[in-house]
Coordinates of C-alpha atoms in Angstrom, one line a residue:
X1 CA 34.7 47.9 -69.4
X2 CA 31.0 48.2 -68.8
X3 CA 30.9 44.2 -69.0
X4 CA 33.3 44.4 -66.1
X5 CA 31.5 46.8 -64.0
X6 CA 28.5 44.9 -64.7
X7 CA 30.0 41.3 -63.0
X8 CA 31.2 43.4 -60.0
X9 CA 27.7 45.4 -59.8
X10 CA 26.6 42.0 -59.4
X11 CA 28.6 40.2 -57.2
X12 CA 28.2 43.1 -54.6
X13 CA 24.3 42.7 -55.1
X14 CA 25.1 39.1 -54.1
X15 CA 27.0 39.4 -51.4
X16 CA 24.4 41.9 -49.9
X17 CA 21.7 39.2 -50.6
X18 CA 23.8 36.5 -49.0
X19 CA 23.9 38.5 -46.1
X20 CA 20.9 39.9 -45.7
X21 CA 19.4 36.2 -45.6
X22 CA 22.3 34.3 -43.5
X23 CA 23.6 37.2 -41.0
X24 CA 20.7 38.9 -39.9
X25 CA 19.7 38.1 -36.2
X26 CA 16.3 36.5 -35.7
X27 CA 14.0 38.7 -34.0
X28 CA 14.2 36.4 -30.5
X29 CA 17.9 35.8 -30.4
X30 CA 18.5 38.5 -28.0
X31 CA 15.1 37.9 -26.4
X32 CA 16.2 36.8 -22.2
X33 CA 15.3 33.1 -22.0
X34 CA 13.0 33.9 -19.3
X35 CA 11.4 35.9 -21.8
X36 CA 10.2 34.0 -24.7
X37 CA 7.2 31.9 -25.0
X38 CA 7.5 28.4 -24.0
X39 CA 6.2 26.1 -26.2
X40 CA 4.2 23.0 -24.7
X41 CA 5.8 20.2 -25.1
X42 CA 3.0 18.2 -24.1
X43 CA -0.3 19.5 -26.4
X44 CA -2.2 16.4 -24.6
X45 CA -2.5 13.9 -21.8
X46 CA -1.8 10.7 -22.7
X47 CA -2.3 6.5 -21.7
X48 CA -5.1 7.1 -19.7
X49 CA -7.1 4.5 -18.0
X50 CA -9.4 3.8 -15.3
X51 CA -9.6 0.0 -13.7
X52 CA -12.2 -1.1 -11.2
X53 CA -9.3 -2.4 -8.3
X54 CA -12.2 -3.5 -6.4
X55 CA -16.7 -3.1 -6.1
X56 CA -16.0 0.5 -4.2
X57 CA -12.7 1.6 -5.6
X58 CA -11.4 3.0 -9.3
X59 CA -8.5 4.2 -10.1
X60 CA -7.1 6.4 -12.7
X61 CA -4.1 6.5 -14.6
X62 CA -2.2 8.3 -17.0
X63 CA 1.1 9.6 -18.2
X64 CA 2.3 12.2 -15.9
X65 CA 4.9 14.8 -17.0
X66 CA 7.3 17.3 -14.7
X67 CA 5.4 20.8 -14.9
X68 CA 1.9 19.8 -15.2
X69 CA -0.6 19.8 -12.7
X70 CA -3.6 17.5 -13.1
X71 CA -7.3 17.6 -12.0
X72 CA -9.7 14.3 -12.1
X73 CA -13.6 14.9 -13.2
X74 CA -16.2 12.5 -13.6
X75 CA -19.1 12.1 -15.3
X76 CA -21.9 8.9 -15.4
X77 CA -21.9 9.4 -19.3
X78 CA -19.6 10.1 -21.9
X79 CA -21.4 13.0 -22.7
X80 CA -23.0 14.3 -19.3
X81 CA -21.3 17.3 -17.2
X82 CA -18.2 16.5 -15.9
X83 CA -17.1 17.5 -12.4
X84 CA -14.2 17.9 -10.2
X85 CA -13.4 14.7 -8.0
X86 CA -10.0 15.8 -6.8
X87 CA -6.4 16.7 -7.6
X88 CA -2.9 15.0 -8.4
X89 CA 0.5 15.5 -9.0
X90 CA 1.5 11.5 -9.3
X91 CA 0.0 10.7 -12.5
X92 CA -2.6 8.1 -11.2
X93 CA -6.1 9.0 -8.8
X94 CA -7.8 6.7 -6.3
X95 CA -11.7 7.1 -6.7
X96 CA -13.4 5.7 -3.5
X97 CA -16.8 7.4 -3.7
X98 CA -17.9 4.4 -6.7
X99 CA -19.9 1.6 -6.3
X100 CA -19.8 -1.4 -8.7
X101 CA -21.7 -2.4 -11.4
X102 CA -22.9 1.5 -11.9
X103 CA -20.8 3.3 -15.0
X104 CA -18.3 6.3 -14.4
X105 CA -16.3 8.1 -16.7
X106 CA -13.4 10.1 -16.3
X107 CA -11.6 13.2 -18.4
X108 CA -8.3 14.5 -17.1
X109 CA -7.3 18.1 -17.1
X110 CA -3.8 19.1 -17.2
X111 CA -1.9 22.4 -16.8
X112 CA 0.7 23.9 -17.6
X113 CA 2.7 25.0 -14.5
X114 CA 4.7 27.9 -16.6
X115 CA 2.4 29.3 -19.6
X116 CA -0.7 28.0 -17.4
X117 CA -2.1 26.6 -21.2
X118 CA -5.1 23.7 -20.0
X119 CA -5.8 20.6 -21.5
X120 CA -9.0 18.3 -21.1
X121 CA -8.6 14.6 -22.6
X122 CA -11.4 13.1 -24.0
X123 CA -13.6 10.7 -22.0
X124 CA -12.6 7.4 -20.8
X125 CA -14.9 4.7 -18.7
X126 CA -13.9 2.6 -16.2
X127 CA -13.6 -0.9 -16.9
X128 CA -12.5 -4.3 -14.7
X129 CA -9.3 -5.9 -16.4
X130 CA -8.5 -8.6 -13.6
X131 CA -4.7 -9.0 -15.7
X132 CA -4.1 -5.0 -14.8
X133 CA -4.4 -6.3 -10.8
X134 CA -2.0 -7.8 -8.4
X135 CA -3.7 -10.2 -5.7
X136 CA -1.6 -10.2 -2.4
X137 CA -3.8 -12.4 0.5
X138 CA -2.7 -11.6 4.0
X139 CA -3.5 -14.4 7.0
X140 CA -4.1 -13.5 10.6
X141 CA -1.9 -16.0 13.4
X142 CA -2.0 -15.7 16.9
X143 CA -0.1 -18.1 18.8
X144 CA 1.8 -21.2 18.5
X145 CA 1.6 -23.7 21.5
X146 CA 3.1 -27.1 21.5
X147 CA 1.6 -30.2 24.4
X148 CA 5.1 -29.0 26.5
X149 CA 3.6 -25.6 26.5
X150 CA 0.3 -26.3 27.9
X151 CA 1.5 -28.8 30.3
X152 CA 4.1 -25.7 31.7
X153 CA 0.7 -24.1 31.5
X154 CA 0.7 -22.0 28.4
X155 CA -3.1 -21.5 27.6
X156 CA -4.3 -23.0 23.8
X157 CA -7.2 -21.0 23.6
X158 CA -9.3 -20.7 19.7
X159 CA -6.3 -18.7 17.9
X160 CA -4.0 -21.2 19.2
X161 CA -2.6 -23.6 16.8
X162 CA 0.2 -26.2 17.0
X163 CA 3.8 -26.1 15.4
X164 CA 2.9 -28.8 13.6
X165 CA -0.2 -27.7 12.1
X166 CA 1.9 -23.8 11.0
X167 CA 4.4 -26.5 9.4
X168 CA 1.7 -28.3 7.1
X169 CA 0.6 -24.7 6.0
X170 CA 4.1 -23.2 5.2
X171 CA 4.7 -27.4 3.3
X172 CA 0.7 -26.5 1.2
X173 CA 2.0 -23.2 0.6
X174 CA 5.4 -24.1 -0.7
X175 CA 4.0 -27.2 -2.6
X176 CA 1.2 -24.8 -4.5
X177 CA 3.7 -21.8 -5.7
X178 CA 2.7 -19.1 -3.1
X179 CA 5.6 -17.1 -2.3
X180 CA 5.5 -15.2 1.5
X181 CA 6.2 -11.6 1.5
X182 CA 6.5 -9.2 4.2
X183 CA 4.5 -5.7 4.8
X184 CA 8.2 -3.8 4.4
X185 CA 8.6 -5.6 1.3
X186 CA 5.2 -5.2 -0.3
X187 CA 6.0 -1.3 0.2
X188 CA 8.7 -1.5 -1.7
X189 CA 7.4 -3.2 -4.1
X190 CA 4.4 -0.6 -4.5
X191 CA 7.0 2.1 -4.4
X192 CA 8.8 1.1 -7.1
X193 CA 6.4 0.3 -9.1
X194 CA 7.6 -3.5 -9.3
X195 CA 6.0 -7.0 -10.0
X196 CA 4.6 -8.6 -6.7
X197 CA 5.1 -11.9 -7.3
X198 CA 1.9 -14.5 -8.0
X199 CA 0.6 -15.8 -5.5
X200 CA 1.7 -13.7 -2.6
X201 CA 0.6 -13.9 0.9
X202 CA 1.5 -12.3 4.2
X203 CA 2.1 -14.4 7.3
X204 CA 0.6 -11.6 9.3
X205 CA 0.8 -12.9 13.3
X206 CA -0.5 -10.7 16.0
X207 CA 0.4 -9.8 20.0
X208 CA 4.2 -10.9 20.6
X209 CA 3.6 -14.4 22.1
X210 CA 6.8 -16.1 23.2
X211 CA 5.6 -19.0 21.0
X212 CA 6.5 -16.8 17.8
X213 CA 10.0 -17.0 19.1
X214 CA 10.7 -20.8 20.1
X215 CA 8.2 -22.8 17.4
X216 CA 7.3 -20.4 14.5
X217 CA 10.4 -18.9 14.1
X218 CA 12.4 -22.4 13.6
X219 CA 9.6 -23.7 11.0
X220 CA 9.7 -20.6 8.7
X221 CA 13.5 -20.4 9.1
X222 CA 13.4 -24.7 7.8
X223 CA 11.4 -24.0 4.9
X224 CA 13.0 -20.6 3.9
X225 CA 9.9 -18.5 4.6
X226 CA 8.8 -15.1 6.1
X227 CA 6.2 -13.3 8.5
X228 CA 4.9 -9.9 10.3
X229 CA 5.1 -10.3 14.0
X230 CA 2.7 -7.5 15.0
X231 CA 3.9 -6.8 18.7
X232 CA 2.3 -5.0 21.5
X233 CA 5.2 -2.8 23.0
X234 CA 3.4 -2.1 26.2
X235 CA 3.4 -5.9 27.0
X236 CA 6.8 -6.8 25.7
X237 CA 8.1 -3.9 27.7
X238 CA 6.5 -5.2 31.0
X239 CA 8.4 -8.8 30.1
X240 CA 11.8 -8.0 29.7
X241 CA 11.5 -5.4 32.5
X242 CA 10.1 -8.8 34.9
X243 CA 12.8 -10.7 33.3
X244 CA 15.4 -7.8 34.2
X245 CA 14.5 -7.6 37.4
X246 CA 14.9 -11.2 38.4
X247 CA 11.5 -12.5 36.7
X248 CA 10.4 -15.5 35.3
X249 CA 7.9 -16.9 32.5
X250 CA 7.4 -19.6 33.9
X251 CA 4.1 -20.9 34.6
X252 CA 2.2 -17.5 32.6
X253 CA -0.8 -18.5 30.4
X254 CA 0.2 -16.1 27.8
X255 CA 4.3 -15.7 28.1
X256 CA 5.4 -12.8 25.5
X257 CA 9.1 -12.3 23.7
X258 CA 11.4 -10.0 25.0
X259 CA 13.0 -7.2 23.1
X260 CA 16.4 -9.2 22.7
X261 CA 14.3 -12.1 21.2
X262 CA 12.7 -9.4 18.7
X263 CA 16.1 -8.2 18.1
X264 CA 17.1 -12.2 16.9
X265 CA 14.5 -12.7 15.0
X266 CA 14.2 -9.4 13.0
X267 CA 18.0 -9.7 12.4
X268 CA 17.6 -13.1 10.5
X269 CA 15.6 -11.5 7.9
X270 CA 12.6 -14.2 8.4
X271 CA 10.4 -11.8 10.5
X272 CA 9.2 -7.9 10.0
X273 CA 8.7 -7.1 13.7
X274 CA 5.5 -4.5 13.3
X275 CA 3.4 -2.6 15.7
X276 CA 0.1 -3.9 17.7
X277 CA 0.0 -0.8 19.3
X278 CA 2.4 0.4 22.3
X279 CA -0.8 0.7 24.6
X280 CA -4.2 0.2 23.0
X281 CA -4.1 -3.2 22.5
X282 CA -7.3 -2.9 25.5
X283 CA -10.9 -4.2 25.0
X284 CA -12.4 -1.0 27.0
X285 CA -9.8 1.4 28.0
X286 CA -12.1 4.8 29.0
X287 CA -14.7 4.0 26.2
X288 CA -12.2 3.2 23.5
X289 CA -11.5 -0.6 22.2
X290 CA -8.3 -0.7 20.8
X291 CA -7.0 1.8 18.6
X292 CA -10.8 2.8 17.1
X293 CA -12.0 5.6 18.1
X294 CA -14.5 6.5 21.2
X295 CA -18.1 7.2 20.2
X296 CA -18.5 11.1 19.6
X297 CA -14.8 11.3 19.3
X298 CA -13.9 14.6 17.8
X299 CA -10.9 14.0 14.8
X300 CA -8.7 15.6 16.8
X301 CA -8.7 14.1 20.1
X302 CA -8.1 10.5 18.1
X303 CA -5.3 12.1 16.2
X304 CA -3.5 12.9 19.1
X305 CA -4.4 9.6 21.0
X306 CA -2.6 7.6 18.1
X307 CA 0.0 9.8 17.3
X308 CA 1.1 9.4 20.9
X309 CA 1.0 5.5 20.8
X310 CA 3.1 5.6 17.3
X311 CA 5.9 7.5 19.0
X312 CA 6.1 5.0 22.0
X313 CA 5.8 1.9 19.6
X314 CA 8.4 3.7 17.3
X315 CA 11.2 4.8 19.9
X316 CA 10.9 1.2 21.2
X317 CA 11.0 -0.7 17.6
X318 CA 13.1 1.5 16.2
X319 CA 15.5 1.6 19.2
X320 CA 16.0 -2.2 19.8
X321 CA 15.9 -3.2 15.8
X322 CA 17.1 0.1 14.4
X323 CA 14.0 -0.3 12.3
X324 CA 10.6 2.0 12.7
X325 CA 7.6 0.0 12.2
X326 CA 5.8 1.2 8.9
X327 CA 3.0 -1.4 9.5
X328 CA 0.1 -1.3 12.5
X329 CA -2.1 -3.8 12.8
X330 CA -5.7 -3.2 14.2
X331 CA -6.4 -4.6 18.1
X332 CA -9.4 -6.7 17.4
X333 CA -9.8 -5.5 14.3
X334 CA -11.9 -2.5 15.2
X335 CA -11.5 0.5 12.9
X336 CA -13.3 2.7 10.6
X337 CA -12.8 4.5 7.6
X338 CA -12.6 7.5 9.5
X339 CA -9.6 6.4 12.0
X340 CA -8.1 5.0 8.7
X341 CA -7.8 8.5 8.0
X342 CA -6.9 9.4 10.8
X343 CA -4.0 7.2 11.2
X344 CA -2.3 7.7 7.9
X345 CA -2.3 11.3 8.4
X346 CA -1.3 11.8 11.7
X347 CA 1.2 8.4 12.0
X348 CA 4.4 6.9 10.2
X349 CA 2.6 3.8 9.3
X350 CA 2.0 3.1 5.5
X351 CA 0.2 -0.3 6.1
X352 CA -2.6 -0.8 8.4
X353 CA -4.2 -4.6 9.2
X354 CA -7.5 -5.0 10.1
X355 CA -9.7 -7.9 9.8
X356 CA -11.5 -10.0 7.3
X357 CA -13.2 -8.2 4.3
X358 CA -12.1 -5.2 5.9
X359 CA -12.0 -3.3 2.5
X360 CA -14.8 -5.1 0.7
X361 CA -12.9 -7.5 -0.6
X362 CA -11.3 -11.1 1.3
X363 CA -8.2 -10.2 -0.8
X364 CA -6.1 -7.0 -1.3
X365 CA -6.1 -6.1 -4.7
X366 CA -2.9 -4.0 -6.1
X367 CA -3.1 -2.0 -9.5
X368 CA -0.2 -2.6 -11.8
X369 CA 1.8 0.8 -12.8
X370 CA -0.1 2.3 -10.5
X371 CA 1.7 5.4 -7.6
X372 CA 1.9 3.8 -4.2
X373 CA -0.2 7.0 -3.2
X374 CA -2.9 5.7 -4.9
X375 CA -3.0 2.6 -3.8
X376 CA -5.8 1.6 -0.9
X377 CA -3.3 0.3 2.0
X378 CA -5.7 -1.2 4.0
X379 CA -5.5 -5.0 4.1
X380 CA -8.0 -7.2 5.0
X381 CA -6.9 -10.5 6.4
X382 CA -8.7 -13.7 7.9
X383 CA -7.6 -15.1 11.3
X384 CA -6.1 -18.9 11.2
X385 CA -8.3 -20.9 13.8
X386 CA -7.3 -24.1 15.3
X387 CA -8.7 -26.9 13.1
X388 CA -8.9 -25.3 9.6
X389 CA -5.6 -25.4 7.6
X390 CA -4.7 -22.5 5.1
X391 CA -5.8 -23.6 2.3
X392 CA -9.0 -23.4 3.1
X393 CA -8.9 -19.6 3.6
X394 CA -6.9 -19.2 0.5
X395 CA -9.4 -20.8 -1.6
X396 CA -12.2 -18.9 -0.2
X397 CA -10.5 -15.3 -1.0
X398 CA -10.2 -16.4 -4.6
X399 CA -14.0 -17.8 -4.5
X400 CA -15.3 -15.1 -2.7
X401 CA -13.8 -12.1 -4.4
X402 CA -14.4 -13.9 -8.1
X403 CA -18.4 -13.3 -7.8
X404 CA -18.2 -9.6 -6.8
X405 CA -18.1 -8.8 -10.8
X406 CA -14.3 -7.0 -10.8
X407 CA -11.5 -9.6 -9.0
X408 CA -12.8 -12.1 -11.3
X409 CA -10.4 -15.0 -10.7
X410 CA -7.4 -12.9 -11.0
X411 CA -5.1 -15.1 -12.7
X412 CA -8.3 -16.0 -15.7
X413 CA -11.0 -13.8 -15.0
X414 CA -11.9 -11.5 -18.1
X415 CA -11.8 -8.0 -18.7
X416 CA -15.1 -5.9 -18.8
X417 CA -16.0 -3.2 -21.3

């Protein structure tokens, strides 16, 4: 009897056991969600980098994660005071205020949106790695004017070149593995973060001569090829309103395209009709030349004097070829980093053309993985003049840009450490 009093004395002492260590709540399982302490999931920041894209420009990487917000500081040495250089919520940081050979390194600081727990990473320098950049080379056309033309009395002034010449260029360029891209399509390329392919260059042709239209056009449709065709809307407006109204072309030293013309050509895929300005394509129109600003212009006055053009160029672009212009190139190539700014804040367009070496560099140099609001968007571009093919240009980007220490022969330079 007390043998069987003692096995149920100790099952019940079991079963209490069992209980007490497989039943009872935790202390948090009641605990609101909103309640409990999150735990970081992210205890550092990680993959960062820093790549000299060009002698004035660095830009930083890293891997970004949803919740975090990020700060940039610099330093000149590894272990000097590190400061503030700005903010991002993208995962990558442009820095323009560098200058090449001179050292910089960089820490990251990252935060925790929720439980606001900071992290700093540990210093990382900036180095060149010419096989983390993307070269894409962008040449400047004007007008295209065959012996016909300039016997109908079509001017072939020093931007001129003949159809014939444009074909050998588009034949060198097919024969030595360049591929032409558009400004549209190099945005989407940046945006998604894809491949540009080698050897990329943008046709990039200026004004809205008719010439685009009847010998261009034909050659880059033959050899499968494509172009910007940066219009001025002002004087493609006065031409189809002429030609409305019983006009003619005939006999003009500089005919343009009509909208209907633009229409054609953007439709066929072969040309990305872009914006020259609506109305500032002028050399001295009330102290301003082209779309630069005046001397002692305050920010806002030049805001509103290019936000105005934009929405004319945009309602006609837009309304003819259903497609607003994200792309503006530069009349004579007059800017400043200042109306840069300018422009991309107060404008649609995510591309602006100037002229050559416009950003320090003959090329424009892309990095690799990198957000497309990081990447410096101004494109520097050499104008093709009558009696020097292509290739010449292409081959002086590449030599030019290869001694400035970073865009080191892109395709074989070496990295720097």
């Amino acid at each position: 009897m007390k043998r069987f009093l003692f096995l149920i004395t100790a099952l019940l002492i079991a079963s209490l056991c069992s209980c007490a260590t497989t039943q009872a709540p935790s202390p948090t399982d009641n605990t609101p969600a909103e309640n409990k302490m999150e735990t970081d999931p992210k205890e550092s920041v990680t993959g960062e980098t820093a790549v000299w894209q060009d002698p004035g420009n660095v830009v930083i990487m890293w891997e970004y994660t949803d919740g975090y917000e990020y700060e940039v500081l610099r330093s000149s040495s590894p272990d000097g005071e590190f400061l503030s250089i700005g903010t991002s919520d993208s995962g990558s940081f442009r820095d323009s205020d560098v200058s090449f050979p001179n050292t910089y390194f960089y820490k990251i600081q990252s935060c925790n949106k929720r439980s606001r727990k900071i992290y700093t990473s540990h210093s990382f320098e900036a180095v060149t790695d010419p096989d983390k950049l993307s070269l894409v080379s962008v040449i400047m056309y004007h007008n295209f004017v065959t012996e016909e033309d300039v016997d109908s009395g079509i001017e072939f002034d020093e931007y001129s070149i003949t159809p014939e010449a444009f074909e050998e260029d588009l034949v060198w360029l097919k024969e030595n593995g360049y591929t032409t891209i558009t400004s549209d399509e190099l945005l989407s390329i940046l945006e998604e973060k894809s491949d540009i392919p080698e050897k990329a260059v943008i046709l990039s042709i200026d004004d809205g001569s008719l010439g685009v239209y009847t010998n261009a056009w034909p050659l880059l449709k033959k050899h499968g090829m494509k172009a910007d065709f940066n219009v001025i809307g002002a004087q493609i407006d006065a031409t189809w309103d002429s030609l409305s109204n019983g006009g003619t072309r005939d006999g003009q030293s500089a005919p343009y395209c009509t909208w209907e013309e633009l229409c054609e050509m953007s439709e066929s895929g072969e040309i990305n009709i872009c914006s020259h300005t609506y109305g500032l394509h002028v050399y001295d129109k009330e102290n301003r030349v082209g779309m630069s600003m005046k001397e002692n212009e305050d920010a806002e006055s030049f805001a509103s004097a290019v936000k105005n053009d934009y929405d004319l160029s945009v309602k006609c672009i837009e309304g003819w070829t259903g497609k607003k212009p994200t792309t503006v190139a530069y009349p004579y190539s007059k800017r400043s980093d200042m109306s840069d700014k300018i422009i991309f804040e107060s404008t649609g367009y995510k591309i602006l053309m100037a002229g050559a070496d416009a950003r320090g560099t003959a090329g424009n140099y892309f990095v690799k993985g990198c957000d497309i609001s990081s990447q410096l968007m101004l494109m520097s571009r050499p104008c093709r003049m009558d009696g020097t093919p292509i290739r010449v240009y292409l081959e002086n980007i590449v030599a030019k840009d290869a001694k400035n220490g970073v865009n080191i022969n892109n395709q074989t330079g070496e990295s720097r450490k």
